[in-house]
Amino acid sequence: MEYLSNMDIKAARRTERFGARAITCVYWQAGKCNRNPCSFLHRETPIPPNTGYCNGKSTYSHKCMKKPHSSANNKSSPKHNSKNVFIRKMGGGSLAGDYQKPSQSICRYWVNGNCVRGEHCRDLHSWFYGDGFSTLAKLREHKKVITGIALPAGSDKLYSGSTDGTIRTWDCHTGKCVNVVNLGAEVISMISEGPWIFIGLRNAIKAWNVQAALEFTLDGPKGRALSIVVGSETLFAGDEDGVISAWRGGSESISPFKLVASLNGHTSDVVCLAVGGKMLYSGSMDHSIKVWDMDTLDCKMTLSGHADTVTSLICWDSYLLSSSFDCTVKVWVATEEGSLKVTYTHREENGVLALCGMTDADAKPILFCSCLDNSVRLYELPSFSERGRLFARREVRSLEIGPGGLFFTGDGTGSVTVWKWLDEPKVSSS
């Protein structure tokens, strides 16, 4: 009898398992395959089934919430031209046929460095799975929760804020921390708008102009400033007293910001803010979303679709997306009567902490959905087909979009991870 080589045996087993798909992976040949596991051969050594590989939360109650970060700044959510972008497709649109879905759980023993099953473990040994993206760097010098990530216009620096009371400045070319500012108080929230960085503290907002090296302290918030957004040349900040403070242009010699209004209406903490068109949207621990006219600063309507804290808001094209600890993401659309109604409800197994949106390397709209199981789901819209997942040791409270296909996550351990969409190689039709 003629004996088979080890390579022949492995190829035969691969063919038995995957049939005609037992061919060499062209993405692997190009050095860019990050499917986990891949359905095609990586030479003669296929990845064992149900095994993750790496290319490189504690769950908390909203009642003791320190700061669920809002990613609700529509400047970081590129618009999609399709008017039906958020109408769920029926009977199609799933990515299930595009790649074999691996285990959906990260191995907790691997996370702690003591999994003894190795490649035979049924759970993931990787900080992510999915198509078309990979990690670039991990920035780990903060000691506590990351509550904000900012990239000011015209700067080659990345800024991160944490409940450890510091703002760290990172060089985007080297990934090194080049400056640390100790504020002496927890950073509750942080965003950037043009050359400005706005930092939410307790009973105050700090405004930094990184180009002109200017700094101002704005009074107004009562308690922790949980959320910040800018729209129509107005700075808004929501606090734990249920009030939204609004600043507009003031005296340049004293401060370019003048407190012009306090918007009252919520009965509990204002957790998230978003701007879309001429409207300001606010989400609260009172389970409601309020819609404010930014010209008159009047409340136009109250939306009551959620059964728990509204944790994040995104304005994307003509749609409003909202998330909640009630384990749902809701898509709202304007009606002919001028109100907003829920056109689709997406459900998760765990509470949803934060949302963020961007387009991938192929200009497809992708929704990032951070959940209280220490993961971030990536969904391709409008189908809500899962594109992949990112994992962390603790919950991801900060999501931010950067230039050139970059995106950033900040978690409860104080780690900032830099990610990038990949330009995948084209498969030859010959």
Coordinates of C-alpha atoms in Angstrom, one line a residue:
M1 CA 0.0 0.0 0.0
E2 CA 1.3 3.5 -0.9
Y3 CA 1.5 5.6 2.2
L4 CA 0.1 9.2 2.2
S5 CA 2.3 12.1 3.4
N6 CA 1.2 14.2 6.3
M7 CA 0.4 17.0 3.9
D8 CA -1.8 14.7 1.8
I9 CA -3.6 13.5 4.9
K10 CA -4.3 17.1 6.0
A11 CA -5.4 18.2 2.6
A12 CA -7.7 15.2 2.3
R13 CA -9.2 16.0 5.7
R14 CA -9.6 19.6 4.7
T15 CA -11.3 18.5 1.4
E16 CA -13.6 16.2 3.4
R17 CA -14.6 19.1 5.7
F18 CA -14.9 21.9 3.2
G19 CA -15.2 20.1 -0.2
A20 CA -14.2 22.2 -3.2
R21 CA -13.1 25.1 -0.9
A22 CA -10.0 23.2 0.1
I23 CA -7.7 25.6 -1.9
T24 CA -5.1 28.1 -0.9
C25 CA -6.4 31.4 0.5
V26 CA -5.4 34.3 -1.8
Y27 CA -5.7 36.7 1.1
W28 CA -3.3 34.6 3.1
Q29 CA -0.9 34.6 0.2
A30 CA -1.1 38.4 0.2
G31 CA -0.4 38.5 4.0
K32 CA -3.8 40.1 4.8
C33 CA -6.1 37.2 5.8
N34 CA -7.8 37.9 9.1
R35 CA -10.7 35.5 8.9
N36 CA -11.0 33.5 12.0
P37 CA -11.1 30.6 11.1
C38 CA -10.5 30.9 7.3
S39 CA -12.4 28.4 5.1
F40 CA -9.4 28.2 2.7
L41 CA -6.0 26.6 3.1
H42 CA -3.1 28.5 4.7
R43 CA -0.6 26.3 2.8
E44 CA -0.5 22.8 4.1
T45 CA -1.5 23.8 7.7
P46 CA -5.1 24.7 8.0
I47 CA -6.4 26.5 11.1
P48 CA -8.1 23.9 13.3
P49 CA -11.9 24.4 13.5
N50 CA -13.3 26.6 16.3
T51 CA -9.8 28.0 17.1
G52 CA -9.1 31.7 17.2
Y53 CA -5.8 33.3 16.3
C54 CA -4.4 36.7 16.9
N55 CA -2.8 39.0 14.3
G56 CA -0.7 40.9 16.4
K57 CA -16.4 43.9 32.2
S58 CA -17.1 43.9 34.4
T59 CA -20.8 44.7 33.8
Y60 CA -22.0 47.6 35.8
S61 CA -25.4 49.0 36.5
H62 CA -26.5 52.4 35.2
K63 CA -27.4 53.2 38.8
C64 CA -23.8 53.4 39.7
M65 CA -22.6 54.5 36.2
K66 CA -19.5 56.6 36.3
K67 CA -19.7 57.7 32.7
P68 CA -21.1 56.0 29.6
H69 CA -19.2 57.8 26.9
S70 CA -21.4 59.2 24.1
S71 CA -20.1 58.9 20.5
A72 CA -22.9 61.0 19.3
N73 CA -21.1 63.6 17.3
N74 CA -22.4 63.4 13.7
K75 CA -19.2 64.8 12.3
S76 CA -17.6 61.5 12.9
S77 CA -20.4 59.6 11.2
P78 CA -20.1 59.8 7.5
K79 CA -23.3 60.1 5.6
H80 CA -24.6 57.4 3.3
N81 CA -26.3 58.4 0.2
S82 CA -29.0 55.7 0.1
K83 CA -32.3 57.0 1.5
N84 CA -33.2 53.5 2.5
V85 CA -30.0 52.8 4.3
F86 CA -31.6 51.8 7.6
I87 CA -34.6 49.9 6.3
R88 CA -33.8 46.3 7.1
K89 CA -33.5 44.0 4.1
M90 CA -35.6 40.9 4.4
G91 CA -34.5 37.5 3.1
G92 CA -30.9 38.5 2.3
G93 CA -28.0 40.6 3.1
S94 CA -26.4 38.2 5.5
L95 CA -22.7 37.7 5.5
A96 CA -23.1 34.1 6.6
G97 CA -22.0 32.9 3.2
D98 CA -19.0 35.2 3.1
Y99 CA -17.0 33.6 5.9
Q100 CA -17.5 30.7 8.4
K101 CA -18.6 32.2 11.7
P102 CA -16.2 31.1 14.5
S103 CA -17.0 30.7 18.2
Q104 CA -18.6 33.9 19.4
S105 CA -16.9 33.9 22.8
I106 CA -13.3 34.8 23.8
C107 CA -11.6 32.2 26.0
R108 CA -11.4 33.7 29.5
Y109 CA -8.5 31.4 30.3
W110 CA -6.6 32.7 27.3
V111 CA -7.3 36.2 28.4
N112 CA -5.7 35.5 31.8
G113 CA -2.8 33.6 30.1
N114 CA -3.5 30.2 31.4
C115 CA -5.5 28.2 28.7
V116 CA -4.0 24.7 28.5
R117 CA -6.1 23.6 25.5
G118 CA -4.1 25.6 23.0
E119 CA -5.3 25.2 19.4
H120 CA -7.9 22.7 20.5
C121 CA -9.8 25.2 22.6
R122 CA -13.3 25.8 21.3
D123 CA -13.3 29.5 22.2
L124 CA -11.4 32.4 20.6
H125 CA -7.8 33.0 21.3
S126 CA -7.9 36.5 19.7
W127 CA -9.0 40.0 20.5
F128 CA -11.2 40.2 17.4
Y129 CA -12.6 38.2 14.5
G130 CA -14.1 39.4 11.2
D131 CA -13.2 40.6 7.8
G132 CA -11.2 43.6 6.5
F133 CA -9.7 45.2 9.6
S134 CA -6.9 44.6 12.0
T135 CA -5.1 46.1 15.0
L136 CA -2.3 48.6 14.6
A137 CA -1.4 49.4 18.2
K138 CA -2.4 49.3 21.9
L139 CA -1.7 52.3 24.1
R140 CA -1.7 51.2 27.7
E141 CA -0.4 53.9 30.0
H142 CA -3.7 55.0 31.5
K143 CA -4.5 53.5 34.9
K144 CA -8.3 53.6 34.8
V145 CA -11.3 53.8 32.4
I146 CA -10.9 55.6 29.1
T147 CA -13.8 58.1 28.9
G148 CA -12.8 60.1 25.8
I149 CA -10.6 59.9 22.6
A150 CA -10.0 63.1 20.5
L151 CA -8.3 64.0 17.3
P152 CA -8.2 67.8 16.9
A153 CA -8.2 69.1 13.3
G154 CA -4.8 70.0 12.0
S155 CA -3.0 68.0 14.7
D156 CA -0.8 64.9 14.4
K157 CA -1.6 64.0 18.0
L158 CA -4.2 61.7 19.6
Y159 CA -5.6 62.7 23.0
S160 CA -7.1 60.3 25.5
G161 CA -8.9 61.1 28.8
S162 CA -9.4 58.8 31.7
T163 CA -11.0 58.6 35.2
D164 CA -7.4 58.4 36.4
G165 CA -7.5 62.2 36.1
T166 CA -5.1 62.6 33.2
I167 CA -5.1 63.6 29.6
R168 CA -2.5 61.8 27.6
T169 CA -1.1 63.0 24.3
W170 CA 0.1 60.4 21.8
D171 CA 2.3 60.9 18.7
C172 CA 0.3 59.5 15.8
H173 CA 3.5 58.5 13.9
T174 CA 5.4 56.7 16.8
G175 CA 2.5 55.7 19.1
K176 CA 4.4 57.1 22.0
C177 CA 2.9 59.2 24.8
V178 CA 4.5 62.6 24.5
N179 CA 2.7 64.5 27.2
V180 CA 0.6 64.0 30.3
V181 CA -1.7 66.6 31.9
N182 CA -2.9 65.8 35.4
L183 CA -6.2 67.6 35.9
G184 CA -6.6 66.5 39.5
A185 CA -10.2 65.3 38.8
E186 CA -11.8 62.5 36.8
V187 CA -12.3 63.1 33.1
I188 CA -15.9 62.2 32.6
S189 CA -16.3 63.0 28.9
M190 CA -14.2 64.4 26.1
I191 CA -14.6 65.4 22.4
S192 CA -12.8 67.4 19.8
E193 CA -14.3 70.0 17.4
G194 CA -11.9 71.7 14.9
P195 CA -8.8 72.7 16.9
W196 CA -10.7 72.6 20.2
I197 CA -10.8 69.8 22.8
F198 CA -13.7 69.9 25.3
I199 CA -13.3 68.0 28.6
G200 CA -16.2 67.2 30.8
L201 CA -15.4 67.4 34.6
R202 CA -17.4 67.7 37.7
N203 CA -19.2 71.1 37.7
A204 CA -17.2 72.4 34.7
I205 CA -16.1 72.0 31.1
K206 CA -12.5 72.7 30.1
A207 CA -11.9 74.1 26.6
W208 CA -8.4 73.7 25.0
N209 CA -7.4 75.2 21.7
V210 CA -4.4 73.0 20.7
Q211 CA -3.3 75.3 17.9
A212 CA -3.4 78.6 19.8
A213 CA -2.4 77.0 23.2
L214 CA -5.5 78.6 24.8
E215 CA -7.4 77.2 27.8
F216 CA -10.7 78.2 29.4
T217 CA -12.9 76.8 32.2
L218 CA -16.6 76.9 31.6
D219 CA -19.0 76.9 34.5
G220 CA -22.5 75.6 34.1
P221 CA -22.8 71.8 34.6
K222 CA -24.2 70.6 37.9
G223 CA -22.3 67.5 39.0
R224 CA -20.6 65.4 36.4
A225 CA -20.7 66.5 32.8
L226 CA -21.6 63.2 31.2
S227 CA -22.0 64.2 27.6
I228 CA -20.7 67.0 25.2
V229 CA -21.5 67.8 21.6
V230 CA -21.1 70.8 19.2
G231 CA -23.6 72.0 16.6
S232 CA -24.7 75.3 15.0
E233 CA -21.7 77.1 16.6
T234 CA -23.1 76.1 20.0
L235 CA -21.5 73.9 22.7
F236 CA -23.9 71.7 24.6
A237 CA -23.1 69.7 27.8
G238 CA -25.5 67.3 29.6
D239 CA -25.1 66.7 33.3
E240 CA -26.2 64.4 36.0
D241 CA -28.8 67.0 37.2
G242 CA -30.8 66.4 34.0
V243 CA -29.9 69.8 32.6
I244 CA -28.2 70.7 29.2
S245 CA -26.0 73.8 29.3
A246 CA -25.5 75.8 26.1
W247 CA -22.6 78.1 25.3
R248 CA -22.2 80.4 22.2
G249 CA -19.7 83.1 21.2
G250 CA -18.6 85.4 24.0
S251 CA -16.0 88.1 24.4
E252 CA -12.7 87.0 22.8
S253 CA -10.8 89.0 25.4
I254 CA -12.3 87.1 28.3
S255 CA -13.7 83.8 26.8
P256 CA -15.0 82.8 23.4
F257 CA -17.8 80.9 25.2
K258 CA -20.8 82.5 26.9
L259 CA -23.4 80.5 28.7
V260 CA -26.7 81.4 26.9
A261 CA -29.2 78.8 28.2
S262 CA -29.9 75.9 30.4
L263 CA -32.3 73.3 28.8
N264 CA -34.6 71.7 31.3
G265 CA -36.8 68.8 30.6
H266 CA -35.1 65.5 31.6
T267 CA -35.8 64.2 35.1
S268 CA -32.5 62.3 35.4
D269 CA -28.9 62.3 34.1
V270 CA -28.4 63.4 30.5
V271 CA -26.2 60.5 29.3
C272 CA -25.7 61.3 25.6
L273 CA -26.2 64.0 23.0
A274 CA -26.2 64.2 19.2
V275 CA -26.7 66.8 16.6
G276 CA -28.5 66.3 13.3
G277 CA -29.5 69.1 10.9
K278 CA -31.0 71.9 13.1
M279 CA -31.9 69.5 16.0
L280 CA -30.2 68.5 19.2
Y281 CA -31.1 65.0 20.5
S282 CA -30.6 64.1 24.2
G283 CA -30.8 60.7 25.9
S284 CA -31.3 60.2 29.6
M285 CA -31.5 57.8 32.5
D286 CA -35.2 58.7 32.6
H287 CA -35.5 56.4 29.5
S288 CA -36.5 59.2 27.1
I289 CA -35.0 61.0 24.1
K290 CA -35.8 64.7 23.7
V291 CA -35.6 66.7 20.5
W292 CA -34.5 70.3 20.8
D293 CA -34.6 73.1 18.2
M294 CA -31.0 74.5 18.2
D295 CA -32.1 78.0 17.0
T296 CA -34.8 78.6 19.7
L297 CA -33.5 76.0 22.2
D298 CA -37.1 74.8 22.7
C299 CA -38.0 71.1 23.2
K300 CA -40.0 70.0 20.2
M301 CA -40.9 66.4 21.2
T302 CA -40.1 63.5 23.5
L303 CA -39.5 60.0 22.3
S304 CA -40.3 57.1 24.7
G305 CA -39.3 54.0 22.9
H306 CA -36.8 52.6 25.3
A307 CA -37.4 50.8 28.6
D308 CA -34.1 51.7 30.3
T309 CA -31.3 54.3 30.2
V310 CA -30.6 55.7 26.7
T311 CA -26.9 55.3 26.4
S312 CA -25.9 56.6 23.0
L313 CA -27.3 58.5 20.0
I314 CA -26.1 58.8 16.4
C315 CA -27.5 61.0 13.6
W316 CA -26.7 59.3 10.3
D317 CA -28.2 60.7 7.0
S318 CA -31.9 61.2 7.8
Y319 CA -32.0 58.6 10.6
L320 CA -31.5 58.7 14.3
L321 CA -30.0 55.6 16.0
S322 CA -30.4 55.1 19.8
S323 CA -29.1 52.4 22.1
S324 CA -30.0 51.5 25.7
F325 CA -29.4 49.2 28.6
D326 CA -32.6 47.6 27.6
C327 CA -30.5 45.5 25.1
T328 CA -31.8 47.3 22.0
V329 CA -30.7 49.6 19.2
K330 CA -33.5 51.5 17.6
V331 CA -33.6 53.2 14.2
W332 CA -35.9 56.2 14.1
V333 CA -37.2 57.9 10.9
A334 CA -39.1 61.2 10.4
T335 CA -42.7 60.8 9.5
E336 CA -44.7 63.1 7.1
E337 CA -46.4 64.6 10.2
G338 CA -43.0 65.7 11.5
S339 CA -42.6 63.3 14.3
L340 CA -40.1 60.4 14.7
K341 CA -41.1 56.7 14.7
V342 CA -39.1 53.5 15.2
T343 CA -38.6 51.8 11.9
Y344 CA -36.5 48.9 13.2
T345 CA -35.4 47.5 16.5
H346 CA -32.2 45.4 16.8
R347 CA -31.8 43.3 19.9
E348 CA -28.7 42.3 21.7
E349 CA -28.2 39.7 24.5
N350 CA -26.6 42.4 26.8
G351 CA -27.1 46.1 27.4
V352 CA -25.7 48.4 24.8
L353 CA -23.2 51.0 26.1
A354 CA -22.1 53.0 23.0
L355 CA -22.6 53.4 19.3
C356 CA -20.4 54.8 16.5
G357 CA -20.6 54.8 12.7
M358 CA -18.2 54.9 9.8
T359 CA -17.7 53.4 6.4
D360 CA -15.2 50.6 5.6
A361 CA -12.6 50.4 2.9
D362 CA -15.4 49.7 0.4
A363 CA -17.5 52.6 1.5
K364 CA -20.0 50.3 3.2
P365 CA -21.7 51.7 6.3
I366 CA -20.6 50.0 9.5
L367 CA -22.2 50.4 12.9
F368 CA -20.1 49.8 16.0
C369 CA -22.1 48.6 19.0
S370 CA -20.4 48.3 22.3
C371 CA -22.1 45.9 24.7
L372 CA -21.8 45.2 28.4
D373 CA -20.2 41.8 27.8
N374 CA -16.9 43.5 27.0
S375 CA -17.3 43.3 23.2
V376 CA -18.0 45.6 20.3
R377 CA -20.2 44.2 17.5
L378 CA -19.6 45.5 14.0
Y379 CA -22.8 45.4 11.8
E380 CA -23.0 46.1 8.1
L381 CA -26.0 48.3 7.4
P382 CA -28.8 48.2 6.4
S383 CA -29.0 44.5 6.9
F384 CA -27.5 44.5 10.4
S385 CA -25.4 41.5 9.3
E386 CA -22.6 40.9 11.7
R387 CA -19.2 41.9 10.2
G388 CA -17.1 40.9 13.2
R389 CA -16.4 41.6 16.9
L390 CA -13.8 43.3 19.0
F391 CA -13.0 42.1 22.5
A392 CA -11.6 43.8 25.6
R393 CA -10.8 42.8 29.2
R394 CA -13.5 45.3 30.4
E395 CA -16.3 47.2 28.8
V396 CA -15.5 49.6 25.9
R397 CA -16.9 53.0 26.7
S398 CA -15.1 55.1 24.1
L399 CA -15.4 54.8 20.3
E400 CA -13.9 57.3 17.9
I401 CA -13.3 57.6 14.2
G402 CA -10.1 58.8 12.6
P403 CA -8.8 59.6 9.1
G404 CA -7.6 57.1 6.6
G405 CA -9.8 54.2 7.8
L406 CA -8.6 54.4 11.4
F407 CA -10.8 53.8 14.4
F408 CA -10.2 53.7 18.1
T409 CA -11.6 51.9 21.2
G410 CA -11.0 52.7 24.8
D411 CA -11.9 50.3 27.6
G412 CA -12.3 50.0 31.3
T413 CA -8.7 48.9 31.9
G414 CA -7.3 52.2 30.6
S415 CA -6.2 50.7 27.2
V416 CA -6.7 52.5 23.9
T417 CA -6.6 50.3 20.8
V418 CA -5.9 51.6 17.3
W419 CA -7.6 49.7 14.5
K420 CA -7.6 50.1 10.7
W421 CA -9.7 49.0 7.8
L422 CA -7.6 47.0 5.2
D423 CA -7.6 47.3 1.5
E424 CA -8.2 43.7 0.6
P425 CA -6.5 42.1 -2.4
K426 CA -8.8 41.5 -5.4
V427 CA -9.6 37.9 -6.2
S428 CA -8.7 37.0 -9.8
S429 CA -11.6 35.7 -11.9
S430 CA -9.4 33.5 -14.0

